[in-house]
Short mmCIF file of C-alpha atoms in Angstrom, two decimals:
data_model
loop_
_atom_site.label_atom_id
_atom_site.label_comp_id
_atom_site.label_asym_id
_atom_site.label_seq_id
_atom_site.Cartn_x
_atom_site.Cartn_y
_atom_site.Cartn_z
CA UNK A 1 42.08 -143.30 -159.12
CA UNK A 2 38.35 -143.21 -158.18
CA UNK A 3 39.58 -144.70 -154.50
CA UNK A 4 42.48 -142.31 -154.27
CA UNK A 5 39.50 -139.17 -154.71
CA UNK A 6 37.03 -140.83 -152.33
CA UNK A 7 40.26 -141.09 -149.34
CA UNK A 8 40.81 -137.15 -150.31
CA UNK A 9 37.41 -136.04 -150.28
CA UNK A 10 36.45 -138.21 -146.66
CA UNK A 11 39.08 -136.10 -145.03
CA UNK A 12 37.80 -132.92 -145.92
CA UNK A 13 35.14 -132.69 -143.05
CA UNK A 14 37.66 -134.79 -140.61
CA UNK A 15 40.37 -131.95 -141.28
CA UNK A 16 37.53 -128.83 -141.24
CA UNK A 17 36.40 -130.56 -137.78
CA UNK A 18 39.84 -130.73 -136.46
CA UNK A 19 40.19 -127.34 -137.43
CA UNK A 20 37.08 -125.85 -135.88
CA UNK A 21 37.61 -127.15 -132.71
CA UNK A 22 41.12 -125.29 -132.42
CA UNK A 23 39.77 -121.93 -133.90
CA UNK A 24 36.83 -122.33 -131.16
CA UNK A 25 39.13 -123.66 -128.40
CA UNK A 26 41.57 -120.08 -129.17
CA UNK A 27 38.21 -117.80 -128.24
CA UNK A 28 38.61 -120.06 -124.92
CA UNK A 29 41.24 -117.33 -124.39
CA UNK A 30 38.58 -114.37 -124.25
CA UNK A 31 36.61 -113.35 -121.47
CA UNK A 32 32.67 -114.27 -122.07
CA UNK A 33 31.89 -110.41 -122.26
CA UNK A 34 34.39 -110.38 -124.94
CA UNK A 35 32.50 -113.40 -126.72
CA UNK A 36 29.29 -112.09 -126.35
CA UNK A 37 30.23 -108.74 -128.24
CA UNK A 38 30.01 -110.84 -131.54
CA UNK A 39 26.45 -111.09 -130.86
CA UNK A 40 25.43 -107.95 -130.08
CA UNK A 41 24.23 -106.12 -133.59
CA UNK A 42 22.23 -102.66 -131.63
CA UNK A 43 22.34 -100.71 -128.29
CA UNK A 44 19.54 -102.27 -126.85
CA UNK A 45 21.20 -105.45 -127.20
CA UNK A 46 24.59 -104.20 -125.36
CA UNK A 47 22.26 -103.70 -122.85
CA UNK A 48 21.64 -107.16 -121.91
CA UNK A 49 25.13 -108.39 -122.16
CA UNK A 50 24.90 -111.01 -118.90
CA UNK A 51 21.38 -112.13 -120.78
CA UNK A 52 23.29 -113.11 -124.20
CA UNK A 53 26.10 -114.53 -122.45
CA UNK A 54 23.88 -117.23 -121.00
CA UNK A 55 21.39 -117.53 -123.60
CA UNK A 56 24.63 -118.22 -125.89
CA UNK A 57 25.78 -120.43 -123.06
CA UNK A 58 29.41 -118.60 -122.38
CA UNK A 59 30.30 -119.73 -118.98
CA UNK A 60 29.36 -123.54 -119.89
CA UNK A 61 32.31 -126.03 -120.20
CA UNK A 62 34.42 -126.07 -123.38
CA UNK A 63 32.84 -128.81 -125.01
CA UNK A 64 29.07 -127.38 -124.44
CA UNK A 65 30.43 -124.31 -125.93
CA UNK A 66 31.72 -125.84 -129.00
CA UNK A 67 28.26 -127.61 -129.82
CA UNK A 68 26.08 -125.02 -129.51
CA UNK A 69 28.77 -123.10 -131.81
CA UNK A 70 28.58 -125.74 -133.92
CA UNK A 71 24.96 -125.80 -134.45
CA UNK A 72 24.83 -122.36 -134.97
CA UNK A 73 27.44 -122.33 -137.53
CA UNK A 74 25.57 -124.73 -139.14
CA UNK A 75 22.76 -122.19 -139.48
CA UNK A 76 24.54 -119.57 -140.86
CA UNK A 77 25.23 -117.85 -137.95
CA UNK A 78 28.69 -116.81 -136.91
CA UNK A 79 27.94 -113.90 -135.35
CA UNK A 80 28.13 -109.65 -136.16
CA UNK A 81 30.59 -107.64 -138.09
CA UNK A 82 31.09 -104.82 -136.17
CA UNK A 83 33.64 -103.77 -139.57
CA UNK A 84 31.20 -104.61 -142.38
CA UNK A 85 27.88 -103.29 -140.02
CA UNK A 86 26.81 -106.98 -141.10
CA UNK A 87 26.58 -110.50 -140.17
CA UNK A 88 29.76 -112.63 -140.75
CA UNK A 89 28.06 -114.91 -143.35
CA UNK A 90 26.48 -111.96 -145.06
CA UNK A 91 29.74 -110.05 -145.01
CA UNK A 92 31.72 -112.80 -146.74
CA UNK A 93 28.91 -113.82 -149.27
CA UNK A 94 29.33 -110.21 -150.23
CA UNK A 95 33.07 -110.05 -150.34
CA UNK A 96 34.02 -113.55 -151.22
CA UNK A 97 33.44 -112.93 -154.81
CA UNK A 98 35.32 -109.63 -155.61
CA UNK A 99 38.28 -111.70 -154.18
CA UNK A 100 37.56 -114.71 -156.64
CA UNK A 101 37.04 -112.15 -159.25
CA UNK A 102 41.10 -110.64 -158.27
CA UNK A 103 41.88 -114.57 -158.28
CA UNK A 104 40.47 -114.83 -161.57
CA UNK A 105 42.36 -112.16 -163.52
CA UNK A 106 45.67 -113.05 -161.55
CA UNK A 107 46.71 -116.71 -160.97
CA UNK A 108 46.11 -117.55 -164.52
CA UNK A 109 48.50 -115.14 -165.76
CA UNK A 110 51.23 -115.58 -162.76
CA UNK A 111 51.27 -119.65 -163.53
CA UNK A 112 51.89 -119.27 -167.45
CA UNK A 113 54.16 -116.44 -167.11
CA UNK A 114 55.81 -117.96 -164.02
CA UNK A 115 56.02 -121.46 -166.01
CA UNK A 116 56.95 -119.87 -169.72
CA UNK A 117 60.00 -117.18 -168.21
CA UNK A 118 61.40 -120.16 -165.86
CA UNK A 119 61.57 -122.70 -168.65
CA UNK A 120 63.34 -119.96 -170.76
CA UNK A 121 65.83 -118.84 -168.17
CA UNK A 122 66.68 -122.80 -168.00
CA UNK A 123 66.81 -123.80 -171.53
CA UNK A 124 69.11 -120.42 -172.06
CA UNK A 125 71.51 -121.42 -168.92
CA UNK A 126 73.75 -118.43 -167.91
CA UNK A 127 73.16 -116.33 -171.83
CA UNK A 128 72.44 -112.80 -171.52
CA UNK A 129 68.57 -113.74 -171.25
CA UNK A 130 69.25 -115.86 -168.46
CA UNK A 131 70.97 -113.11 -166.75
CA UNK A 132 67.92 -110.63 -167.27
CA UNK A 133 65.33 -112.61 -166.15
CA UNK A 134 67.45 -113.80 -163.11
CA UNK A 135 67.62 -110.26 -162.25
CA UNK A 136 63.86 -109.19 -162.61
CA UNK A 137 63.18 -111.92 -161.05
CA UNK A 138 65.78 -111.50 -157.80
CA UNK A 139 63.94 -107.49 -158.11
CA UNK A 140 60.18 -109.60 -157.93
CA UNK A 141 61.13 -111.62 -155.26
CA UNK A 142 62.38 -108.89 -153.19
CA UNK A 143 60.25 -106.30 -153.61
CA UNK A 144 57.40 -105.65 -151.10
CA UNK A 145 54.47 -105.62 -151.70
CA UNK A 146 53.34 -102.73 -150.40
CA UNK A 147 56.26 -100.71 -151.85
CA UNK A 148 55.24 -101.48 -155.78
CA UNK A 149 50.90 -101.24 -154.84
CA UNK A 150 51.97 -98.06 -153.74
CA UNK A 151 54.55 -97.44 -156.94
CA UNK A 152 51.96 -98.22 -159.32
CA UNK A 153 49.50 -96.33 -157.83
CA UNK A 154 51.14 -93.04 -157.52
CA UNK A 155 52.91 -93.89 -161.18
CA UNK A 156 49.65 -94.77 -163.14
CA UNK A 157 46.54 -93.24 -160.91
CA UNK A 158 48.27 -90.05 -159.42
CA UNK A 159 50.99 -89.07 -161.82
CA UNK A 160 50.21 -90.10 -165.34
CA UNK A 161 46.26 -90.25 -164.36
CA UNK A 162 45.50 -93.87 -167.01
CA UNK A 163 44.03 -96.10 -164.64
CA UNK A 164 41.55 -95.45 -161.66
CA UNK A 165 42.91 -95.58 -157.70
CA UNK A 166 41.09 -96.91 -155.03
CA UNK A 167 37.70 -98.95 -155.09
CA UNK A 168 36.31 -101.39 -157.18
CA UNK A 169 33.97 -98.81 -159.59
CA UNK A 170 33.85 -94.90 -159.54
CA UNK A 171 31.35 -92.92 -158.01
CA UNK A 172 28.90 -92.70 -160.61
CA UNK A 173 28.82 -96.18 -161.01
CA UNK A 174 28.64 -96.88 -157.48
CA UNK A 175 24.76 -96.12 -158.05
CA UNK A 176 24.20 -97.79 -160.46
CA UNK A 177 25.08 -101.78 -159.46
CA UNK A 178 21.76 -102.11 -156.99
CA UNK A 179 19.61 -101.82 -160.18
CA UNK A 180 21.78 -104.96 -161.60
CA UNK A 181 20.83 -108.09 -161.64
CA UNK A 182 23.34 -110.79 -159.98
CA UNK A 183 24.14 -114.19 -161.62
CA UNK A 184 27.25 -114.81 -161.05
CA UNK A 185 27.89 -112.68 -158.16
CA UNK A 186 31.04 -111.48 -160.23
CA UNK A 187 30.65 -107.62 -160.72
CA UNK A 188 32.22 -107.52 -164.41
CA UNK A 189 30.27 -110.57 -165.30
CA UNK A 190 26.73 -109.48 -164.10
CA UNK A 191 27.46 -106.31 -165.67
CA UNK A 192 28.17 -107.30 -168.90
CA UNK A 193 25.20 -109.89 -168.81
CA UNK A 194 22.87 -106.77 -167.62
CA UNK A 195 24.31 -105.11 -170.62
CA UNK A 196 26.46 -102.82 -168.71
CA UNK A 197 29.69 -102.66 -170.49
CA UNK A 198 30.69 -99.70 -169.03
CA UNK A 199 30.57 -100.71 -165.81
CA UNK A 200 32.17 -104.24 -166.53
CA UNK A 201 34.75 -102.23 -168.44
CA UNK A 202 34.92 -99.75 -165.30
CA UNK A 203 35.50 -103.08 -162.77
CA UNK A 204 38.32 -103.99 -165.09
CA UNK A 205 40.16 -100.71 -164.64
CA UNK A 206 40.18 -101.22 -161.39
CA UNK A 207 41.47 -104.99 -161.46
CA UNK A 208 44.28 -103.84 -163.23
CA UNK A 209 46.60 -102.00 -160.60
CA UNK A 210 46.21 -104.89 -157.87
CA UNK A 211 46.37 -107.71 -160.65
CA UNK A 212 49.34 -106.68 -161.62
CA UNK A 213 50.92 -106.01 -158.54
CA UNK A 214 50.02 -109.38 -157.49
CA UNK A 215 51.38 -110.48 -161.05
CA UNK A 216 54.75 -108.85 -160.43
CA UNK A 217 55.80 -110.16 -157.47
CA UNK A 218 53.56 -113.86 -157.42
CA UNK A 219 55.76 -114.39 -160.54
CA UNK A 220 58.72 -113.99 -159.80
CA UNK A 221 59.06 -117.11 -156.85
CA UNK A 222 57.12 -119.36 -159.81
CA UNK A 223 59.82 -118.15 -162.21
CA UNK A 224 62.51 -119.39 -159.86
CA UNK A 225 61.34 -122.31 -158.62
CA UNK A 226 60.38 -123.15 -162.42
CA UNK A 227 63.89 -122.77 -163.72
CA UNK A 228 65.70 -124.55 -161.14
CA UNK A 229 63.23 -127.68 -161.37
CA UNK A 230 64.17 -127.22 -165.52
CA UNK A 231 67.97 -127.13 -165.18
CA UNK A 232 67.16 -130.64 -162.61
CA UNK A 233 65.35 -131.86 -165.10
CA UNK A 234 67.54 -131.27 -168.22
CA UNK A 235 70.84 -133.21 -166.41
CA UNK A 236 68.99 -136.40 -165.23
CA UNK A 237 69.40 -139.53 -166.90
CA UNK A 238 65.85 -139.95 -168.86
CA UNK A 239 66.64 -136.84 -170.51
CA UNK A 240 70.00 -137.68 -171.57
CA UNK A 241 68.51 -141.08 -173.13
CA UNK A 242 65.74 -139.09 -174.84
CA UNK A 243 68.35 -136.96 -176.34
CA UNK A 244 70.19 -140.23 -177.11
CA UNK A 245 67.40 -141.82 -178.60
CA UNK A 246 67.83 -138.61 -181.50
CA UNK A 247 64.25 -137.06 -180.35
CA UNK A 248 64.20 -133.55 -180.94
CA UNK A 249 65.05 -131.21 -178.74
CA UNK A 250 61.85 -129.23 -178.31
CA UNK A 251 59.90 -132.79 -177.78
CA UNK A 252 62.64 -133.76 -175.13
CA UNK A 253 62.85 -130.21 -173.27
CA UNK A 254 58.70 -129.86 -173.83
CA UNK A 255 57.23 -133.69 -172.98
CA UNK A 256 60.12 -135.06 -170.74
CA UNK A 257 62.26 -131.79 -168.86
CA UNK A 258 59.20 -129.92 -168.31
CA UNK A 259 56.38 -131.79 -167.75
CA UNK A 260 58.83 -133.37 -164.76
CA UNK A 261 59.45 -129.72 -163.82
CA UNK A 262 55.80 -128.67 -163.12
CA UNK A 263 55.07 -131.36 -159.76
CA UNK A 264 56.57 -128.83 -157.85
CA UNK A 265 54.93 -126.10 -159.69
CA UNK A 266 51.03 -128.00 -158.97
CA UNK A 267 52.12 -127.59 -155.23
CA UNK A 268 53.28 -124.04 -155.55
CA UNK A 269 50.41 -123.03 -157.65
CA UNK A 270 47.87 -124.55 -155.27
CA UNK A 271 49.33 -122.10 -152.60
CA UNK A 272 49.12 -119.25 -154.65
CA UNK A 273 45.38 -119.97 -154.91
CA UNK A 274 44.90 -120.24 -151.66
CA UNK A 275 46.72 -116.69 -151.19
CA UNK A 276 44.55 -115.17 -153.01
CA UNK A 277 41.07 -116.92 -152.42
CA UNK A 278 42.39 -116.03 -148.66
CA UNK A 279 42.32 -112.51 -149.71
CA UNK A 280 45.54 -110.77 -150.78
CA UNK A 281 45.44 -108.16 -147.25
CA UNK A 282 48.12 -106.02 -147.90
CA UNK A 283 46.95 -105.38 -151.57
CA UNK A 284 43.60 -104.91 -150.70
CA UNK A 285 44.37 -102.40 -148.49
CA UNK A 286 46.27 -100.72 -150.13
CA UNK A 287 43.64 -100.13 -153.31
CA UNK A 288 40.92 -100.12 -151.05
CA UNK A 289 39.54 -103.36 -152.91
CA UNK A 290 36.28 -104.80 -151.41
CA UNK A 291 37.24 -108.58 -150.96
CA UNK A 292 37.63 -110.30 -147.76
CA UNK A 293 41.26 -109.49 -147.52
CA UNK A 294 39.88 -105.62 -146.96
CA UNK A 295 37.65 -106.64 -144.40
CA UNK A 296 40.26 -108.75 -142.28
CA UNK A 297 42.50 -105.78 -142.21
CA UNK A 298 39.52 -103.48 -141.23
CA UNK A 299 38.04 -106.16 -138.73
CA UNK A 300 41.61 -106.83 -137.18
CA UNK A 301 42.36 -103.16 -136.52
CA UNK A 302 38.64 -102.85 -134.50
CA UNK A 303 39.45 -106.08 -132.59
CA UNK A 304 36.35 -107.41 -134.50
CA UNK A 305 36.41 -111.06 -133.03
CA UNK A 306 33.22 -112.50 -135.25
CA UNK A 307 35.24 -111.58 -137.94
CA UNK A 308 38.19 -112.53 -137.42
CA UNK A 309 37.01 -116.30 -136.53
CA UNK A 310 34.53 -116.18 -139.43
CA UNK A 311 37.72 -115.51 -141.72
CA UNK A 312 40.07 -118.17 -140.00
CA UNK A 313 37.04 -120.55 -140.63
CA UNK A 314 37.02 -119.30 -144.49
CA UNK A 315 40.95 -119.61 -144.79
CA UNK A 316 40.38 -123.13 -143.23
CA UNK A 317 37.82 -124.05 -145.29
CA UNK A 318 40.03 -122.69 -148.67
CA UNK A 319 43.25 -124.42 -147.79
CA UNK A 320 41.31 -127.77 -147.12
CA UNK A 321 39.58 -127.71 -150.55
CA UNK A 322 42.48 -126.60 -152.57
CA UNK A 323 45.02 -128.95 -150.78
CA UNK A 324 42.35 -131.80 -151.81
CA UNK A 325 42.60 -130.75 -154.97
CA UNK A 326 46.23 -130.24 -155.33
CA UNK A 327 46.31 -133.97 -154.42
CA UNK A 328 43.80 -135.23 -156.78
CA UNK A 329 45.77 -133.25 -159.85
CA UNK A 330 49.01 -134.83 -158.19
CA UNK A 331 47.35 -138.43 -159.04
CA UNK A 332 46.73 -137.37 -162.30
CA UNK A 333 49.98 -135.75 -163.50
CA UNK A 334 51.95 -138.74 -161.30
CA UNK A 335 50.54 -141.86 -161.30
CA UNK A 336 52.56 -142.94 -158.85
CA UNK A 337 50.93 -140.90 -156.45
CA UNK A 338 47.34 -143.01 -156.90
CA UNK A 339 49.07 -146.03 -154.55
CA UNK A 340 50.49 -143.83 -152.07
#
């Protein structure tokens, strides 16, 4: 096991090096005035344009370029936010946490929902419970996104006035947070540690519209995929000679249909982290949530090109990390997978 973890873990800088040099190699594609825009951070600096472009080296073959991008992404520096009014790496230290904090509240949920309804639908196979939940779940699956953020907003901020619309804390509170002190770098959780329980119980409010939007329709494709791995599971043979052996049925449908059922559901689960950690864009958006979703959609529609290679290098970096350790909990659930 310990050798199957060390293999995983070497390719993570192989992989984020591979990676790199294709984000880099796609700027290749902009002119060096374009590149050098990332850079400039004032309007005495757009002033010396042809300066930064060879100070920064622009014009120099591919493979200078990528080193000296290199090294200075191994500084820190990936350049200005022209969206944020802030460095990349300041910009996503800022943002990257109000995204985990969405993450948080809504793949926990999603997986033991997703897992719970899915084994139900199976073990009730074509009964009027089956038939609901197909049905919600056919609605889930379907639905846009956008269409139910906006739903739920207009239903629960606008119309019936319970929960709070766009932002992550209201107004008042807004002035408050730079007197707080960060340890976490989770709003709800700093605030609560600072004493602040109304503005941890103010962060929640806002969580709750985009969680469960997220929720709703993240759900539904676990609940599907759940209850067709169950009904697989339930008609092959080691089943059958559990059953056989007289074990009862919730030990056979619990320890040897389900637990069978969930490989699938590690893989599927480790995508849905990587959705979210990735930053959920659309929902963002839409409730004007400060994560780094928000900030892609915002640096994207200003052709904000620091950005928008500072968050493909983010994305890169979360789908490497959580792949790794989709395949380490894949050699502990299988332990087949240890020899592969």
């Amino acid at each position: 096991m310990l050798n199957f973890i060390v293999r995983r873990l070497i390719q993570v800088p192989l992989v984020m090096l591979a990676l790199s040099l294709f984000i880099v190699g796609l700027t290749q594609l902009l002119t060096p005035e374009q590149r050098a825009a990332g850079y400039i951070r004032s309007d005495q600096q757009a002033a010396r344009l042809e300066a930064i472009i060879e100070e920064r080296g622009l014009r120099d073959p591919f493979v200078v370029q990528y080193g000296n991008w290199l090294g200075s992404t191994l500084k820190g520096d990936l350049g200005f936010s022209r969206a944020s009014g802030q460095d990349v790496v300041q910009t996503i230290r800022e943002r990257l946490p109000n995204t985990i904090e969405l993450t948080l509240l809504t793949a926990l949920p999603i997986l033991l929902l997703g897992i719970a309804l899915g084994t139900l639908s199976a073990l009730h196979k074509d009964k009027l419970i089956d038939q609901i939940l197909r049905v919600l779940t056919i609605i889930g699956y379907s639905l846009p996104t956008f269409v139910l953020g906006i739903v739920l907003l207009a239903v629960f901020y606008g119309y019936l006035g319970w929960l709070p619309g766009a932002g992550q804390v209201n107004i008042i509170n807004q002035f408050a947070l730079g007197d707080l002190r960060h340890y976490t770098g989770l709003l709800s959780i700093d605030a609560a540690l600072n004493g602040r329980w109304d503005i941890a119980w103010d962060v929640l409010q806002h969580l709750i519209l985009p969680a469960a939007t997220l929720t709703v329709v993240s759900t539904a494709t676990i609940v599907k995929v759940m209850r067709n791995n169950m009904l697989e599971a339930l008609t092959s043979d080691y089943v059958r000679t559990a059953r056989a052996k007289g074990l009862a049925d919730r030990v056979v449908n619990n320890k040897h249909a389900r637990r069978n059922a969930l490989l699938s559901i590690v893989t599927l689960g480790g995508f849905l982290i990587i959705n979210l950690l990735s930053g959920s864009l659309i929902t963002e958006f839409i409730f004007g949530y400060p994560g780094v979703g928000l900030w892609m959609v915002e640096a994207g529609l200003r052709l904000d090109i620091p950005a928008v290679l500072g968050f493909a290098l983010l994305s890169a970096l979360i789908v490497v990390v959580v792949s790794t350790v989709v395949d380490i909990l894949y050699g502990v659930v299988d332990p087949r997978v240890r020899f592969d």
